């Protein structure tokens, strides 16, 4: 089994690199690296471009952009681990990377999912998941970084409203534990199947 979101911390702990190899700080040349895994998790559907940051500098969320869908590479010379992804901002996707920081803990929860709900189904969605903040979606603050909160001790979440010309849907980013997002994904799939 390769490196994934579940075993990343263990792998980094057991394979510490001194980052002694000079080419790591320059443009990544894929011939000098081997792919050892990826931080993918397709069990909760479409991902989001929302970034979330921890107030604890020793922790990094890997369920949010840009690490949530990256390849994990290792330098063949020095063993440095690199997270490789495509930066989709701007005109065209560009290769980008982040060096693994061996002093950090890479946290799997919370993570982020993009959700789009028809307004006619919104009340049922709010009721199913007790997401009362969505009753007034116009009051949800817009922005690219979520403020992650503990909500009633049940789960961690927040929303980012998407300004859209489509008046039939309310779309937002939902930040929550993976299991909660899997439930949301299953609810959406069942709803789409019933339509």
Tab-separated table of C-alpha atoms in Angstrom:
chain	number	residue	atom	x	y	z
A	1	UNK	CA	0.000	0.000	0.000
A	2	UNK	CA	1.346	3.431	-0.909
A	3	UNK	CA	1.383	6.603	1.153
A	4	UNK	CA	-2.145	7.978	1.638
A	5	UNK	CA	-4.040	10.369	3.895
A	6	UNK	CA	-4.396	7.661	6.556
A	7	UNK	CA	-0.730	6.658	6.903
A	8	UNK	CA	1.098	9.870	5.900
A	9	UNK	CA	2.209	10.841	9.425
A	10	UNK	CA	3.563	7.374	10.147
A	11	UNK	CA	5.466	7.334	6.866
A	12	UNK	CA	7.023	10.769	7.483
A	13	UNK	CA	8.001	9.826	11.030
A	14	UNK	CA	9.716	6.664	9.795
A	15	UNK	CA	11.390	8.319	6.770
A	16	UNK	CA	12.740	11.663	7.962
A	17	UNK	CA	14.803	13.485	5.327
A	18	UNK	CA	17.395	16.146	6.002
A	19	UNK	CA	16.473	17.881	2.712
A	20	UNK	CA	20.175	17.875	1.846
A	21	UNK	CA	19.554	17.574	-1.883
A	22	UNK	CA	19.776	20.944	-3.662
A	23	UNK	CA	17.462	20.168	-6.555
A	24	UNK	CA	14.437	19.851	-4.232
A	25	UNK	CA	14.286	23.629	-3.761
A	26	UNK	CA	14.294	24.214	-7.498
A	27	UNK	CA	11.686	23.346	-10.105
A	28	UNK	CA	10.589	19.734	-9.667
A	29	UNK	CA	12.082	17.418	-12.277
A	30	UNK	CA	9.904	14.313	-12.198
A	31	UNK	CA	12.771	12.102	-13.358
A	32	UNK	CA	14.444	12.750	-10.011
A	33	UNK	CA	11.383	11.699	-7.997
A	34	UNK	CA	9.318	8.574	-7.590
A	35	UNK	CA	5.604	8.550	-6.842
A	36	UNK	CA	4.969	6.813	-3.522
A	37	UNK	CA	1.254	7.519	-3.124
A	38	UNK	CA	-1.446	10.160	-3.068
A	39	UNK	CA	-3.749	11.935	-0.636
A	40	UNK	CA	-6.932	11.114	-2.570
A	41	UNK	CA	-10.259	10.257	-0.980
A	42	UNK	CA	-13.140	9.913	-3.438
A	43	UNK	CA	-15.615	8.565	-0.870
A	44	UNK	CA	-17.325	11.917	-0.351
A	45	UNK	CA	-17.657	13.190	-3.906
A	46	UNK	CA	-16.581	16.440	-5.490
A	47	UNK	CA	-13.841	18.256	-3.629
A	48	UNK	CA	-13.435	21.978	-3.139
A	49	UNK	CA	-10.843	24.671	-3.725
A	50	UNK	CA	-11.318	26.012	-0.217
A	51	UNK	CA	-8.193	26.188	1.959
A	52	UNK	CA	-8.431	25.743	5.703
A	53	UNK	CA	-5.717	26.645	8.168
A	54	UNK	CA	-5.130	25.506	11.708
A	55	UNK	CA	-4.437	28.064	14.424
A	56	UNK	CA	-1.853	25.540	15.635
A	57	UNK	CA	1.283	26.067	13.516
A	58	UNK	CA	2.343	22.454	14.091
A	59	UNK	CA	-0.727	21.111	12.270
A	60	UNK	CA	-1.682	21.115	8.593
A	61	UNK	CA	-5.056	20.045	7.176
A	62	UNK	CA	-4.699	17.620	4.275
A	63	UNK	CA	-8.426	17.473	3.502
A	64	UNK	CA	-8.412	20.924	1.905
A	65	UNK	CA	-6.839	22.585	-1.117
A	66	UNK	CA	-4.095	22.151	-2.212
A	67	UNK	CA	-3.134	18.889	-0.477
A	68	UNK	CA	-6.497	17.084	-0.642
A	69	UNK	CA	-5.906	15.611	-4.077
A	70	UNK	CA	-2.133	15.621	-4.507
A	71	UNK	CA	0.426	13.010	-5.476
A	72	UNK	CA	3.072	12.145	-2.894
A	73	UNK	CA	6.565	12.037	-4.417
A	74	UNK	CA	9.940	11.144	-2.910
A	75	UNK	CA	13.329	12.385	-4.076
A	76	UNK	CA	15.387	9.431	-5.311
A	77	UNK	CA	18.574	11.022	-3.940
A	78	UNK	CA	17.760	12.413	-0.501
A	79	UNK	CA	14.314	10.958	0.261
A	80	UNK	CA	12.601	14.336	0.712
A	81	UNK	CA	8.818	13.946	0.378
A	82	UNK	CA	7.023	16.398	-1.889
A	83	UNK	CA	3.281	16.995	-2.331
A	84	UNK	CA	2.650	17.567	-6.047
A	85	UNK	CA	-0.566	19.073	-7.418
A	86	UNK	CA	-1.893	21.294	-10.185
A	87	UNK	CA	-2.604	24.902	-9.286
A	88	UNK	CA	-5.847	25.598	-11.164
A	89	UNK	CA	-5.920	29.328	-10.401
A	90	UNK	CA	-5.432	31.767	-13.255
A	91	UNK	CA	-5.501	30.992	-16.961
A	92	UNK	CA	-4.276	27.388	-17.090
A	93	UNK	CA	-3.384	24.666	-14.572
A	94	UNK	CA	0.292	24.759	-13.579
A	95	UNK	CA	2.321	22.120	-11.753
A	96	UNK	CA	2.994	23.108	-8.146
A	97	UNK	CA	4.447	21.435	-5.106
A	98	UNK	CA	4.831	21.739	-1.345
A	99	UNK	CA	7.722	20.171	0.564
A	100	UNK	CA	6.610	17.881	3.378
A	101	UNK	CA	7.397	19.408	6.755
A	102	UNK	CA	8.561	16.632	9.079
A	103	UNK	CA	7.894	18.781	12.157
A	104	UNK	CA	4.165	19.018	11.393
A	105	UNK	CA	1.249	16.718	12.024
A	106	UNK	CA	-0.879	16.302	8.901
A	107	UNK	CA	-4.493	16.245	10.101
A	108	UNK	CA	-7.153	14.326	8.157
A	109	UNK	CA	-10.198	16.016	9.727
A	110	UNK	CA	-11.860	18.312	9.104
A	111	UNK	CA	-11.922	18.214	5.335
A	112	UNK	CA	-13.826	20.098	2.634
A	113	UNK	CA	-16.596	19.238	0.161
A	114	UNK	CA	-18.352	21.413	-2.394
A	115	UNK	CA	-22.130	21.027	-2.115
A	116	UNK	CA	-24.823	22.337	-4.451
A	117	UNK	CA	-28.481	21.898	-3.441
A	118	UNK	CA	-31.635	22.789	-5.358
A	119	UNK	CA	-33.536	25.385	-3.348
A	120	UNK	CA	-36.616	23.136	-3.332
A	121	UNK	CA	-34.579	20.478	-1.488
A	122	UNK	CA	-32.705	22.840	0.836
A	123	UNK	CA	-35.161	22.532	3.755
A	124	UNK	CA	-34.913	18.731	3.677
A	125	UNK	CA	-31.115	18.976	3.573
A	126	UNK	CA	-31.019	21.403	6.527
A	127	UNK	CA	-33.318	19.109	8.501
A	128	UNK	CA	-31.391	15.942	7.616
A	129	UNK	CA	-28.069	17.341	8.820
A	130	UNK	CA	-29.188	20.026	11.308
A	131	UNK	CA	-27.297	22.741	9.398
A	132	UNK	CA	-29.391	25.667	10.603
A	133	UNK	CA	-26.975	28.324	9.360
A	134	UNK	CA	-28.162	27.520	5.829
A	135	UNK	CA	-31.633	28.863	6.613
A	136	UNK	CA	-30.166	32.300	5.892
A	137	UNK	CA	-27.549	31.622	3.195
A	138	UNK	CA	-27.264	35.343	2.402
A	139	UNK	CA	-25.710	35.847	5.846
A	140	UNK	CA	-22.957	33.294	5.293
A	141	UNK	CA	-19.717	35.260	4.905
A	142	UNK	CA	-17.942	34.963	1.576
A	143	UNK	CA	-14.218	34.319	1.498
A	144	UNK	CA	-11.594	31.830	0.479
A	145	UNK	CA	-10.553	30.690	3.962
A	146	UNK	CA	-13.039	29.058	6.301
A	147	UNK	CA	-13.235	29.771	9.988
A	148	UNK	CA	-13.527	26.237	11.343
A	149	UNK	CA	-15.721	25.912	14.441
A	150	UNK	CA	-17.041	23.216	16.706
A	151	UNK	CA	-20.818	23.229	16.265
A	152	UNK	CA	-22.879	21.904	19.197
A	153	UNK	CA	-20.167	19.354	19.904
A	154	UNK	CA	-21.428	17.219	17.005
A	155	UNK	CA	-19.138	18.108	14.134
A	156	UNK	CA	-16.887	20.826	12.821
A	157	UNK	CA	-18.185	22.824	9.916
A	158	UNK	CA	-18.486	26.101	8.142
A	159	UNK	CA	-19.783	27.308	4.830
A	160	UNK	CA	-18.651	29.571	2.049
A	161	UNK	CA	-21.467	30.903	-0.068
A	162	UNK	CA	-20.867	30.811	-3.803
A	163	UNK	CA	-22.165	33.860	-5.618
A	164	UNK	CA	-23.974	32.340	-8.560
A	165	UNK	CA	-26.208	33.452	-11.385
A	166	UNK	CA	-28.100	30.173	-11.021
A	167	UNK	CA	-31.020	31.140	-8.786
A	168	UNK	CA	-32.258	27.533	-8.552
A	169	UNK	CA	-29.406	26.336	-6.322
A	170	UNK	CA	-27.558	27.215	-3.156
A	171	UNK	CA	-23.904	26.182	-3.391
A	172	UNK	CA	-21.323	26.212	-0.643
A	173	UNK	CA	-18.242	24.579	0.764
A	174	UNK	CA	-18.836	22.403	3.791
A	175	UNK	CA	-15.997	21.787	6.246
A	176	UNK	CA	-16.571	18.711	8.390
A	177	UNK	CA	-15.142	15.327	9.351
A	178	UNK	CA	-14.872	12.880	6.434
A	179	UNK	CA	-17.558	10.564	7.829
A	180	UNK	CA	-20.030	13.451	7.948
A	181	UNK	CA	-19.168	14.441	4.366
A	182	UNK	CA	-19.626	10.830	3.259
A	183	UNK	CA	-23.165	10.973	4.708
A	184	UNK	CA	-23.841	14.197	2.825
A	185	UNK	CA	-22.544	12.619	-0.386
A	186	UNK	CA	-24.790	9.561	0.059
A	187	UNK	CA	-27.800	11.805	0.762
A	188	UNK	CA	-27.096	13.797	-2.434
A	189	UNK	CA	-26.701	10.616	-4.501
A	190	UNK	CA	-30.004	9.253	-3.181
A	191	UNK	CA	-31.710	12.584	-3.941
A	192	UNK	CA	-30.323	12.661	-7.498
A	193	UNK	CA	-31.456	9.062	-8.034
A	194	UNK	CA	-35.001	9.900	-6.883
A	195	UNK	CA	-35.345	12.824	-9.278
